[in-house]
Amino acid sequence: MKRLGVMLLVAASSVVLVACGSNGVGSNIGSSKTQLTGNGSGSNYQSLIKDGHYQVSKSSGVDQSQTSNTFNLQGFQRGLQNISKKEFSPDKYIFQEGQYISTDTTYNWLGRKTKDNPEGLNPYQPNKKIVPEYLQQIDEQDYLQQEGGKMKLKGMTIGIGLNSVYYYTKEKYGAQYSKHLTDADIEANGKEIANKVLARMRQNKDTKNIPIVIALYKAAPDDSLVGGNFIASSVNKAGEKEVGSWSKIDEKNYVLPVASGEKVPNANDEAAFNEFKNKTQGFFPNLSGITAQAHYTDGSLSAMTINVTTQFYSYTEINSFTQYLQNAAQKYLPTGTPIEIQVGSTNGVQSYLYRGKNDKKFSAHVFTNY
Amino acid sequence: MKRLGVMLLVAASSVVLVACGSNGVGSNIGSSKTQLTGNGSGSNYQSLIKDGHYQVSKSSGVDQSQTSNTFNLQGFQRGLQNISKKEFSPDKYIFQEGQYISTDTTYNWLGRKTKDNPEGLNPYQPNKKIVPEYLQQIDEQDYLQQEGGKMKLKGMTIGIGLNSVYYYTKEKYGAQYSKHLTDADIEANGKEIANKVLARMRQNKDTKNIPIVIALYKAAPDDSLVGGNFIASSVNKAGEKEVGSWSKIDEKNYVLPVASGEKVPNANDEAAFNEFKNKTQGFFPNLSGITAQAHYTDGSLSAMTINVTTQFYSYTEINSFTQYLQNAAQKYLPTGTPIEIQVGSTNGVQSYLYRGKNDKKFSAHVFTNY
């Protein structure tokens, strides 16, 4: 038996939030009515608490009702915040959920253009014709800075979520049909919508003279086991009413193990995952499944979330299994990329493991009930 | 706005497992057929993998069918492993799920004593009389050491799980009745059962001459929101056929906020939790509930698990909320005790926070899907 040592885990990952400073909660800034959620950690935004309440997004309820695939919803919002970080650094800006595009406006914009809804950003549909809707969801994110003792809007990011499949029925409560939309059509329509949105934002005095980042997101189909991906973004300086130039974004999500006929950009990642999966399933009985979501950026694996479903009930089994996973993940899975592993059973999540991009080892936590 | 810094999290908790060494998975010990789940971390056992498979407990399926409150099941197994650590140090022993009390034997022992089942450890029940069953579950844990190139059984822990409420029906499929059992009766019956179990283990040549720890667990009622607690343990040296002496165990679990009329041993802990709960619910809308399980040992808070249920869907909301919680938990919750916070929604767990007993700060993780 090898002699075993104990090591301290030095976690320095961007996802592990660490609080510092002594008066994090409710530290007043400027007026006594505005506070922050906490102290920023360099890679994560602090958020605004106004008049004692966290400000929820005005469009957030609308997004939920439009988007049936929650991977699309979460990935869209998270990705949009990541895109924002390039222009509005978390060190210098405070995050606030979108407060300028109202709930009603969001509904109107997401609707079709009709006599009753001239603002609709989806196309008019003549009777008995099928005209696809491209716009699926809109998300606004506000970025603030302190000025003259007050928090002021200094930047904004708007996400335009686009359908990749248009779902429709021919009659009310009738069978659902679907039409796949081409990448070229999605991009062209998204850019057209972005220009209209930008022009409209410039008519509001609050948003007339701030930089506005706009990003296009191509949603995954409703039945997809991964969310969609951003395809382009643009930075629009204060006052600009039309998007000058777009930057292409190259990212995509894959499910592992891949369906037959499909493949991920790097076959080594797939082989590594399969090795991990096969070894684990060989050693432990009662595993219902091991699947992964692999996120690729510019053709390279940039993050992975693995879901392990067990039929275990025993605490000691979960504990031993988690210990095994910690070593197997270290041995077989690709390095240099953040990897999260969730171990769940019918009773919910049982344990989780995580290794950040720059971490050497996986840390693990077994959830405890008393 | 305060200037904010970034800190590294140095996690050195007993629950955070850290892998070390280079050949953790499947490092052979002795014969090529036995392997370990990983490298021990001082406070956590390594477990045995035999002939390429993790050995599940022979009694584990039986326990599941007997115990309708999963808090009882998990707390029983985890607590039993903790009790074992005092006698069989994780540095020196390898853990194995119970392999010596067979599934059939477990069923027989848990049954009533009848002509057909002379081994039953629950009392005989004459026709039309109600005689409570005290024994609810049995868990065996094996502790091994290497000897002569082989892993050998060197110690065992047996948990005796006892009902605190006896549930019964007067006729098949009839209404359920319940009878509360007194602490004195539970303890007396538990000790009697322990003596019988110990005597039987000594009839088996494998377990005749090893130390056997026996611990008594008083299960919580089926509808309890916390599990039960251990009440006594005994260390029985090799060959001893009767329990010589019992050590009292003083531990109890409480739900926070407490039901009216109840109280926890330390009112400060309750006040701290209530402050945390009220501040959080004031700041954030859409919170369905904040409850805690508080574990007390020798009258002092020794661990706490907090469950926060949200109606959030938005990634940015979960992210901001988790950041807020990290600071609020640090500010309001009791120090010097491990605290785990799970943030869940109808879509499952969204984020989690943890501060170990000796950690200075809470670490946090927002679960990510792609």
XYZ file of C-alpha atoms in Angstrom:
740
model
C 0.000 0.000 0.000
C 1.374 3.378 -0.940
C 1.987 5.875 1.806
C -0.605 8.598 1.461
C -0.327 12.247 2.173
C -2.740 15.050 2.739
C -2.752 18.131 0.565
C -4.423 21.456 0.873
C -6.617 22.421 -1.971
C -5.781 25.796 -3.343
C -8.813 26.722 -5.344
C -8.319 29.707 -7.568
C -10.997 29.148 -10.098
C -13.158 31.768 -11.694
C -16.289 29.912 -10.725
C -15.448 29.592 -7.054
C -16.571 32.874 -5.571
C -14.735 33.980 -2.498
C -15.917 36.731 -0.284
C -13.440 39.152 1.157
C -13.558 42.372 3.064
C -15.446 42.789 6.295
C -18.702 44.473 5.399
C -19.790 42.689 2.271
C -23.509 42.495 2.754
C -25.395 45.662 2.275
C -22.387 47.948 2.191
C -23.896 51.236 1.167
C -22.680 53.003 -1.900
C -23.564 56.595 -2.480
C -27.129 56.957 -1.303
C -28.277 54.723 1.517
C -30.830 53.209 -0.793
C -28.395 51.376 -3.065
C -26.355 48.401 -1.929
C -24.370 45.607 -3.552
C -24.815 41.852 -3.334
C -21.252 41.405 -2.208
C -17.651 42.007 -2.987
C -16.559 41.265 -6.517
C -13.942 38.623 -7.103
C -12.369 40.051 -10.235
C -14.103 37.682 -12.604
C -17.611 38.048 -11.246
C -19.865 41.097 -11.210
C -21.293 42.620 -8.084
C -25.003 43.284 -8.463
C -27.178 46.142 -7.379
C -29.699 45.982 -4.558
C -31.994 48.998 -4.753
C -34.314 50.178 -1.969
C -33.616 46.931 -0.123
C -34.546 44.599 -2.995
C -32.677 42.834 -5.753
C -33.937 44.199 -9.069
C -35.166 41.317 -11.210
C -35.088 41.671 -14.957
C -38.105 43.262 -16.610
C -37.893 40.760 -19.443
C -37.079 37.697 -17.387
C -40.639 36.384 -17.073
C -41.099 36.862 -20.795
C -37.986 34.839 -21.601
C -39.195 31.968 -19.480
C -42.499 31.711 -21.251
C -40.870 31.825 -24.699
C -38.115 29.294 -24.153
C -39.020 25.697 -23.509
C -35.434 24.424 -23.404
C -33.881 25.657 -20.133
C -30.358 24.988 -21.447
C -31.015 27.737 -24.008
C -32.205 30.122 -21.315
C -29.308 29.591 -18.907
C -26.639 29.439 -21.592
C -27.964 32.607 -23.209
C -27.852 34.629 -19.992
C -24.514 33.279 -18.812
C -22.893 33.676 -22.217
C -24.200 37.224 -22.501
C -22.640 38.133 -19.180
C -19.331 36.642 -20.323
C -19.439 38.670 -23.547
C -20.156 41.780 -21.454
C -17.017 41.230 -19.388
C -14.803 42.056 -22.364
C -16.310 45.521 -22.716
C -17.485 46.248 -19.158
C -14.897 44.811 -16.768
C -16.286 43.375 -13.493
C -13.566 45.401 -11.719
C -15.088 48.641 -12.927
C -18.787 48.029 -13.505
C -21.711 46.878 -11.346
C -24.223 44.474 -12.861
C -27.957 45.136 -12.868
C -30.680 43.015 -14.468
C -32.244 44.787 -17.441
C -34.457 47.683 -16.314
C -34.892 49.713 -19.516
C -36.768 47.443 -21.918
C -40.103 47.012 -20.149
C -42.046 43.762 -19.879
C -44.710 45.056 -22.276
C -42.111 46.193 -24.776
C -40.417 42.803 -24.629
C -43.742 41.078 -25.364
C -44.419 43.434 -28.252
C -40.958 43.051 -29.758
C -41.077 39.251 -29.540
C -44.455 39.232 -31.293
C -45.196 39.369 -34.985
C -45.554 42.694 -36.739
C -49.280 43.386 -37.140
C -51.551 46.391 -37.328
C -52.067 46.092 -33.554
C -48.377 45.491 -32.885
C -46.309 47.683 -35.203
C -43.235 47.104 -33.007
C -43.194 43.330 -33.532
C -39.759 42.127 -34.592
C -41.036 38.861 -36.020
C -42.422 39.094 -39.552
C -46.045 39.598 -40.520
C -47.757 36.325 -41.469
C -50.490 36.480 -44.087
C -53.465 34.174 -43.603
C -52.791 30.468 -44.407
C -49.084 31.093 -45.042
C -46.249 29.776 -42.871
C -43.692 32.501 -42.183
C -41.064 31.472 -39.592
C -40.410 33.518 -36.463
C -36.700 34.104 -35.990
C -36.670 36.056 -32.718
C -37.087 33.804 -29.663
C -35.865 35.789 -26.660
C -34.337 39.131 -25.700
C -32.145 39.728 -22.676
C -30.965 43.111 -21.469
C -28.088 43.507 -19.013
C -27.169 46.858 -17.471
C -23.689 47.934 -16.417
C -23.385 50.756 -13.910
C -20.740 53.002 -12.425
C -20.782 55.406 -9.544
C -20.921 59.075 -10.529
C -21.607 62.020 -8.273
C -22.625 59.736 -5.391
C -25.126 57.838 -7.536
C -25.067 54.641 -9.580
C -25.475 55.519 -13.248
C -26.071 53.413 -16.345
C -22.801 53.416 -18.285
C -23.184 50.465 -20.617
C -25.646 47.873 -21.806
C -25.594 44.456 -23.404
C -28.537 43.132 -25.374
C -28.827 39.517 -26.389
C -30.929 38.522 -29.374
C -31.946 34.874 -29.074
C -32.829 33.280 -32.408
C -34.702 30.108 -33.305
C -32.809 27.421 -35.174
C -36.052 25.495 -35.593
C -39.424 27.187 -36.012
C -42.209 25.242 -34.275
C -45.779 25.855 -35.334
C -49.237 24.355 -35.500
C -51.579 24.622 -38.474
C -54.591 25.058 -36.242
C -55.101 25.871 -32.572
C -54.223 22.832 -30.411
C -53.308 20.989 -33.615
C -50.258 18.809 -34.235
C -46.869 20.521 -33.935
C -44.782 20.970 -37.066
C -41.244 22.207 -37.309
C -39.124 23.924 -39.916
C -35.334 23.988 -39.707
C -33.891 27.432 -40.409
C -30.603 27.822 -42.249
C -27.573 29.387 -40.581
C -27.452 32.078 -43.263
C -31.103 33.006 -42.677
C -30.681 33.003 -38.891
C -27.671 35.308 -39.100
C -29.214 37.678 -41.634
C -32.456 37.994 -39.685
C -30.576 38.371 -36.392
C -28.489 41.231 -37.748
C -31.566 42.980 -39.125
C -33.323 42.669 -35.765
C -30.195 43.924 -33.971
C -30.173 47.085 -36.093
C -33.818 47.786 -35.288
C -33.245 47.212 -31.573
C -30.201 49.477 -31.527
C -32.047 52.257 -33.328
C -34.939 52.010 -30.858
C -32.611 52.111 -27.834
C -31.140 55.359 -29.167
C -34.587 56.995 -28.943
C -34.530 56.654 -25.144
C -32.557 59.420 -23.380
C -31.138 56.967 -20.827
C -29.634 54.717 -23.487
C -28.969 57.257 -26.236
C -25.384 57.920 -25.266
C -23.949 54.762 -23.776
C -22.017 51.920 -25.406
C -24.349 49.056 -26.279
C -23.039 45.566 -26.966
C -25.359 43.381 -29.020
C -24.880 39.637 -29.371
C -26.695 37.039 -31.469
C -27.503 33.638 -29.982
C -28.655 30.668 -32.011
C -30.907 28.604 -29.738
C -30.773 24.825 -29.804
C -33.891 22.852 -30.787
C -36.424 22.239 -27.985
C -35.433 18.584 -27.597
C -31.678 19.232 -27.491
C -29.686 17.987 -24.490
C -27.396 21.004 -24.785
C -28.179 24.670 -25.251
C -27.411 26.823 -28.266
C -24.455 29.098 -28.920
C -23.570 32.704 -29.669
C -22.705 33.372 -33.291
C -21.736 37.065 -33.389
C -21.350 40.192 -31.286
C -20.913 43.906 -31.910
C -19.736 46.806 -29.777
C -21.642 49.985 -30.564
C -20.214 53.219 -29.233
C -22.313 55.906 -27.575
C -24.799 57.357 -30.038
C -24.228 54.856 -32.859
C -27.620 53.973 -34.355
C -26.557 51.163 -36.673
C -24.251 48.226 -36.105
C -20.962 49.068 -37.804
C -19.278 45.699 -37.683
C -19.841 42.219 -36.327
C -17.299 39.889 -34.716
C -17.873 36.235 -35.418
C -18.134 33.959 -32.355
C -17.111 30.341 -32.825
C -18.600 28.178 -30.080
C -20.679 25.045 -29.952
C -22.024 22.518 -27.447
C -21.952 18.753 -27.839
C -23.448 15.871 -25.921
C -21.135 13.000 -24.994
C -21.258 10.154 -25.777
C -21.998 11.506 -29.264
C -24.880 10.128 -31.290
C -23.847 7.806 -34.105
C -22.623 9.706 -37.125
C -21.727 12.835 -35.140
C -18.330 13.901 -33.878
C -16.757 16.558 -31.669
C -14.013 18.870 -32.972
C -11.311 17.007 -31.048
C -11.557 13.215 -31.071
C -9.137 12.987 -28.120
C -11.678 14.638 -25.824
C -14.296 12.111 -26.840
C -11.877 9.220 -26.314
C -10.929 10.586 -22.876
C -14.555 10.873 -21.837
C -15.354 7.372 -23.087
C -12.405 5.936 -21.156
C -13.607 7.700 -17.992
C -17.164 6.481 -18.547
C -16.236 2.877 -19.294
C -13.813 2.510 -16.384
C -16.331 3.991 -13.976
C -19.215 1.846 -15.176
C -17.037 -1.229 -14.965
C -16.083 -0.608 -11.355
C -19.437 0.502 -9.946
C -22.763 -1.292 -10.264
C -26.106 0.532 -10.317
C -25.017 3.408 -12.550
C -27.891 4.582 -14.691
C -25.860 6.770 -16.949
C -22.864 9.018 -17.512
C -23.288 11.835 -20.015
C -21.492 15.111 -20.625
C -22.066 18.517 -22.125
C -18.893 19.641 -23.881
C -18.505 23.319 -24.715
C -16.119 24.198 -27.565
C -14.722 27.649 -28.284
C -12.694 28.269 -31.445
C -12.580 24.528 -32.002
C -11.092 23.680 -28.582
C -12.763 22.200 -25.533
C -13.382 25.129 -23.161
C -15.627 23.539 -20.501
C -17.330 20.274 -19.648
C -20.196 19.348 -17.338
C -20.637 15.654 -16.602
C -23.817 14.165 -15.170
C -23.614 10.833 -13.411
C -26.911 9.225 -12.484
C -26.797 6.511 -9.860
C -29.288 4.225 -8.235
C -27.291 4.365 -5.007
C -28.989 5.101 -1.750
C -26.252 4.365 0.711
C -24.149 7.198 2.104
C -21.053 5.024 2.210
C -21.557 4.032 -1.423
C -21.879 7.660 -2.531
C -18.821 8.564 -0.491
C -16.663 5.761 -1.915
C -17.944 6.429 -5.411
C -17.136 10.134 -5.196
C -13.626 9.294 -4.047
C -13.236 6.927 -6.986
C -14.532 9.560 -9.424
C -12.092 12.111 -8.079
C -9.197 9.927 -9.081
C -10.687 8.584 -12.303
C -11.550 12.123 -13.477
C -8.012 13.222 -12.701
C -6.546 10.277 -14.568
C -8.703 10.195 -17.692
C -10.354 13.556 -18.387
C -8.763 16.355 -20.458
C -6.712 18.910 -18.520
C -6.612 22.703 -18.839
C -10.367 23.131 -19.015
C -12.960 23.606 -16.258
C -14.807 20.345 -15.536
C -17.814 19.934 -13.293
C -19.229 16.538 -12.315
C -22.636 16.170 -10.712
C -23.596 12.879 -9.110
C -27.337 12.576 -8.776
C -29.914 10.001 -7.797
C -33.689 10.023 -7.701
C -33.290 11.868 -4.390
C -31.499 14.745 -6.116
C -27.841 15.694 -6.260
C -25.663 13.570 -3.972
C -22.169 14.904 -4.569
C -20.236 17.093 -6.931
C -16.667 17.427 -8.151
C -14.971 20.381 -9.760
C -11.630 21.288 -11.267
C -11.131 24.840 -12.495
C -9.153 25.704 -15.575
C -5.981 26.383 -13.602
C -6.543 23.922 -10.760
C -4.260 20.929 -10.494
C -6.719 18.604 -8.781
C -10.422 17.940 -8.531
C -12.101 18.972 -5.306
C -15.164 17.031 -4.222
C -18.092 17.526 -1.909
C -20.605 14.977 -0.698
C -23.866 16.668 0.268
C -24.897 15.995 3.822
C -28.268 15.788 5.478
C -28.837 15.388 9.200
C -17.570 52.240 -3.550
C -15.075 50.229 -1.575
C -11.966 48.963 -3.319
C -12.281 45.234 -3.625
C -9.611 42.612 -3.557
C -9.321 39.064 -4.693
C -8.420 36.263 -2.359
C -7.455 32.702 -2.880
C -9.568 30.183 -1.127
C -7.566 27.780 0.916
C -9.943 24.959 1.565
C -8.766 22.581 4.221
C -12.006 21.023 5.270
C -12.628 17.466 6.223
C -15.466 17.188 3.758
C -13.535 18.471 0.771
C -11.724 15.427 -0.515
C -8.484 16.090 -2.281
C -6.724 13.535 -4.380
C -2.989 13.232 -4.151
C -0.395 10.841 -5.375
C 0.023 9.927 -8.985
C -1.596 6.549 -9.413
C -4.775 6.835 -7.435
C -7.206 4.851 -9.509
C -6.833 1.155 -9.399
C -3.463 1.053 -7.685
C -3.042 -2.592 -6.931
C -2.492 -3.758 -3.408
C -1.239 -7.228 -2.744
C -2.979 -9.433 -5.258
C -3.834 -7.914 -8.606
C -7.499 -8.525 -7.878
C -7.889 -5.965 -5.092
C -7.755 -2.233 -5.680
C -8.732 0.899 -3.792
C -11.143 3.663 -4.745
C -8.454 6.276 -4.303
C -5.978 7.783 -1.969
C -7.188 8.504 1.540
C -7.192 12.044 2.791
C -6.627 11.393 6.470
C -10.236 11.896 7.460
C -11.825 9.739 4.811
C -11.562 5.983 4.249
C -10.307 4.404 1.089
C -12.626 1.639 -0.044
C -11.977 -1.750 -1.511
C -12.594 -2.675 -5.125
C -12.474 -6.447 -5.489
C -12.180 -8.319 -8.799
C -12.824 -5.082 -10.621
C -16.055 -4.186 -8.818
C -16.993 -2.099 -5.815
C -18.486 -4.414 -3.187
C -21.944 -3.179 -2.251
C -23.289 -3.958 1.173
C -25.138 -7.244 1.599
C -27.672 -5.563 3.840
C -28.034 -2.329 1.884
C -31.107 -3.337 -0.119
C -32.759 -4.532 3.074
C -32.155 -1.230 4.822
C -33.745 0.670 1.969
C -36.939 -1.320 2.101
C -37.235 -0.964 5.892
C -36.589 2.743 6.205
C -39.037 5.169 4.717
C -37.271 8.297 5.962
C -34.082 8.718 3.895
C -32.615 11.115 6.478
C -32.555 8.169 8.886
C -30.822 5.963 6.333
C -28.115 8.447 5.349
C -27.509 9.746 8.865
C -27.270 6.201 10.209
C -24.622 5.146 7.682
C -22.603 8.351 7.870
C -22.716 8.482 11.658
C -21.672 4.848 11.894
C -18.636 5.520 9.722
C -17.723 8.475 11.938
C -17.991 6.341 15.068
C -15.759 3.760 13.361
C -13.042 6.349 12.784
C -12.313 6.539 16.509
C -11.470 2.841 16.697
C -10.332 2.112 13.129
C -8.374 5.126 11.897
C -8.756 5.943 8.164
C -4.943 6.177 8.049
C -4.597 2.533 8.973
C -7.745 0.764 7.807
C -9.495 0.277 4.464
C -13.287 0.489 4.374
C -15.464 -2.222 2.882
C -19.265 -2.365 2.819
C -20.573 -5.132 5.080
C -19.921 -8.582 3.562
C -20.396 -10.932 6.529
C -24.051 -10.581 7.528
C -25.843 -11.940 4.459
C -28.963 -10.461 2.904
C -31.068 -13.405 4.091
C -29.674 -13.157 7.611
C -30.453 -9.435 7.690
C -34.056 -10.120 6.664
C -34.381 -12.827 9.303
C -32.868 -10.710 12.065
C -35.086 -7.725 11.257
C -38.189 -9.950 11.375
C -40.197 -11.045 14.381
C -39.228 -14.173 16.296
C -41.552 -16.967 15.160
C -41.421 -20.726 14.830
C -40.343 -20.231 11.195
C -37.876 -17.477 12.072
C -36.152 -18.348 15.345
C -33.427 -15.760 14.599
C -35.879 -12.816 14.539
C -34.654 -9.979 16.763
C -38.066 -8.341 16.990
C -40.393 -9.871 19.586
C -43.015 -12.531 18.986
C -46.514 -11.074 18.614
C -49.433 -13.187 19.812
C -52.634 -13.017 17.774
C -54.668 -9.802 18.242
C -52.031 -8.209 20.489
C -49.927 -5.162 19.542
C -46.264 -5.743 20.408
C -43.949 -2.993 19.069
C -40.972 -3.781 16.848
C -37.863 -2.012 18.104
C -35.294 -3.066 15.492
C -35.596 -1.067 12.262
C -32.303 -1.492 10.390
C -28.882 -3.114 10.704
C -25.731 -1.853 9.016
C -22.405 -3.664 8.963
C -19.147 -1.915 8.062
C -15.891 -3.823 7.590
C -12.412 -2.465 8.286
C -9.480 -4.172 6.616
C -5.709 -4.182 6.770
C -3.082 -5.713 4.562
C -1.460 -8.863 5.942
C 0.778 -11.275 4.089
C -0.023 -9.633 0.758
C -3.782 -9.897 1.283
C -6.483 -7.600 2.649
C -7.831 -9.092 5.863
C -10.814 -8.226 8.039
C -9.393 -6.586 11.172
C -12.382 -4.809 12.633
C -16.113 -4.386 12.233
C -18.762 -1.864 13.181
C -22.407 -2.845 13.478
C -25.161 -0.272 13.708
C -28.462 -1.157 15.335
C -31.176 1.192 14.084
C -34.154 1.447 16.443
C -37.674 2.740 15.964
C -38.757 5.715 18.046
C -42.301 5.283 16.736
C -43.812 1.909 15.926
C -46.129 2.076 12.904
C -48.691 -0.659 12.403
C -52.023 -1.514 10.852
C -54.762 -3.534 12.541
C -55.616 -5.319 9.322
C -53.918 -5.719 5.959
C -54.165 -2.469 3.959
C -55.985 -0.917 6.934
C -55.419 2.515 8.467
C -51.961 3.160 9.905
C -51.609 3.555 13.666
C -48.529 4.617 15.556
C -47.190 4.108 19.050
C -44.436 6.302 20.506
C -41.737 4.302 22.239
C -40.032 5.662 25.356
C -36.317 6.433 25.384
C -35.811 3.972 28.244
C -37.518 1.176 26.282
C -35.613 1.991 23.093
C -32.287 1.891 24.911
C -33.041 -1.282 26.868
C -34.253 -3.137 23.773
C -31.320 -1.850 21.713
C -28.797 -3.123 24.246
C -30.467 -6.526 24.418
C -30.426 -6.805 20.616
C -26.760 -5.702 20.555
C -25.804 -8.517 22.923
C -27.547 -11.097 20.754
C -25.899 -9.751 17.604
C -22.453 -9.764 19.200
C -22.872 -13.333 20.447
C -23.946 -14.466 16.970
C -20.989 -12.736 15.289
C -18.652 -14.655 17.576
C -19.954 -17.944 16.176
C -18.493 -17.078 12.767
C -14.776 -17.868 12.453
C -14.125 -14.683 10.398
C -15.565 -12.412 13.084
C -14.806 -14.452 16.188
C -11.513 -12.736 16.957
C -11.746 -9.158 15.761
C -12.774 -6.015 17.626
C -16.447 -5.218 16.960
C -17.886 -1.775 17.614
C -21.651 -1.714 18.121
C -23.657 1.516 18.084
C -27.340 2.194 18.789
C -29.247 4.644 16.592
C -32.655 6.036 17.474
C -34.430 6.697 14.168
C -36.594 9.777 13.727
C -40.310 9.364 12.957
C -41.209 8.790 9.292
C -42.513 12.335 8.841
C -39.496 14.038 10.438
C -37.570 16.652 8.434
C -34.349 15.557 10.131
C -32.945 12.094 10.754
C -32.443 10.387 14.089
C -29.356 10.196 16.276
C -26.955 7.743 17.861
C -27.514 7.187 21.561
C -24.724 4.802 22.624
C -21.731 2.842 21.383
C -19.529 0.066 22.666
C -16.103 -1.242 21.711
C -15.883 -5.010 22.078
C -12.430 -6.536 21.983
C -11.584 -9.659 20.009
C -13.465 -12.651 21.378
C -15.783 -10.739 23.761
C -19.261 -12.266 23.511
C -21.188 -9.749 25.603
C -21.074 -5.945 25.629
C -19.049 -4.954 28.688
C -19.834 -1.253 28.800
C -21.665 1.385 26.814
C -20.586 4.965 26.119
C -23.442 7.437 25.959
C -23.638 9.541 22.773
C -25.245 12.963 23.090
C -26.365 14.209 19.676
C -29.581 15.507 18.214
C -30.917 17.091 15.030
C -33.259 20.075 14.845
C -35.155 21.774 12.062
C -34.858 25.551 11.789
C -36.949 27.631 12.033
C -38.139 25.607 15.030
C -41.794 24.682 15.399
C -43.648 26.728 18.009
C -43.003 25.498 21.512
C -39.697 23.840 20.588
C -36.199 25.175 21.058
C -32.623 24.307 20.159
C -29.924 23.888 22.848
C -28.335 27.252 21.998
C -30.751 30.120 21.357
C -27.960 32.152 19.720
C -27.761 29.682 16.833
C -31.477 30.001 16.244
C -31.290 33.800 16.361
C -28.357 33.787 13.921
C -30.242 31.575 11.479
C -33.378 33.706 11.738
C -31.379 36.864 11.051
C -29.809 35.233 7.985
C -33.205 34.023 6.783
C -35.002 37.321 7.306
C -32.319 39.482 5.689
C -32.141 37.183 2.689
C -35.897 36.997 2.211
C -36.110 40.761 2.480
C -33.562 41.368 -0.241
C -34.603 38.720 -2.752
C -38.086 38.140 -4.167
C -39.343 34.711 -5.276
C -37.830 32.741 -2.403
C -40.035 29.800 -1.547
C -38.319 28.921 1.670
C -35.182 28.804 3.792
C -34.881 25.952 6.267
C -31.991 24.323 8.066
C -31.029 21.057 9.661
C -28.934 21.761 12.759
C -26.854 18.934 14.206
C -25.931 19.224 17.902
C -23.242 17.183 19.658
C -22.833 17.409 23.442
C -25.184 20.379 23.434
C -23.206 22.432 20.894
C -23.919 23.077 17.239
C -21.613 20.736 15.296
C -22.954 21.075 11.732
C -25.669 22.787 9.756
C -27.195 22.192 6.321
C -29.355 24.975 4.924
C -31.812 24.498 2.066
C -32.874 27.535 0.091
C -35.680 27.009 -2.395
C -36.081 29.629 -5.093
C -38.433 30.221 -7.962
C -35.591 31.768 -9.958
C -34.924 30.676 -13.479
C -32.422 33.240 -14.603
C -28.721 32.424 -14.510
C -27.833 36.004 -13.601
C -30.327 35.932 -10.719
C -28.885 32.693 -9.333
C -25.380 34.086 -9.718
C -26.155 37.367 -7.928
C -28.147 35.561 -5.270
C -25.320 33.117 -4.569
C -22.919 36.034 -4.209
C -25.293 37.698 -1.773
C -25.689 34.477 0.228
C -21.939 34.084 0.464
C -21.670 37.378 2.267
C -24.854 37.089 4.307
C -23.865 33.605 5.514
C -20.455 34.917 6.501
C -21.976 37.828 8.346
C -24.866 36.188 10.191
C -24.301 32.435 10.604
C -22.451 30.844 13.553
C -18.708 30.301 13.080
C -16.547 27.305 13.975
C -18.947 24.731 12.584
C -19.276 23.225 9.086
C -22.139 24.842 7.175
C -23.488 23.731 3.814
C -26.037 25.740 1.843
C -27.909 24.272 -1.105
C -29.817 26.566 -3.428
C -32.430 24.657 -5.378
C -35.287 25.340 -7.740
C -37.815 23.117 -9.431
C -35.041 22.380 -11.943
C -32.855 20.887 -9.198
C -29.850 22.257 -7.367
C -28.621 25.570 -8.789
C -25.701 26.472 -6.566
C -24.100 25.503 -3.311
C -21.969 27.171 -0.636
C -19.757 25.580 1.958
C -17.583 26.596 4.867
C -15.686 23.865 6.706
C -15.129 23.893 10.431
C -11.704 25.512 10.127
C -12.322 27.565 6.988
C -12.405 31.327 7.274
C -14.733 31.993 4.355
C -17.551 30.360 2.446
C -16.719 29.032 -0.989
C -19.498 28.953 -3.553
C -20.216 27.186 -6.796
C -22.933 27.918 -9.337
C -23.756 24.797 -11.335
C -23.336 25.250 -15.045
C -25.065 23.692 -17.998
C -24.089 24.221 -21.617
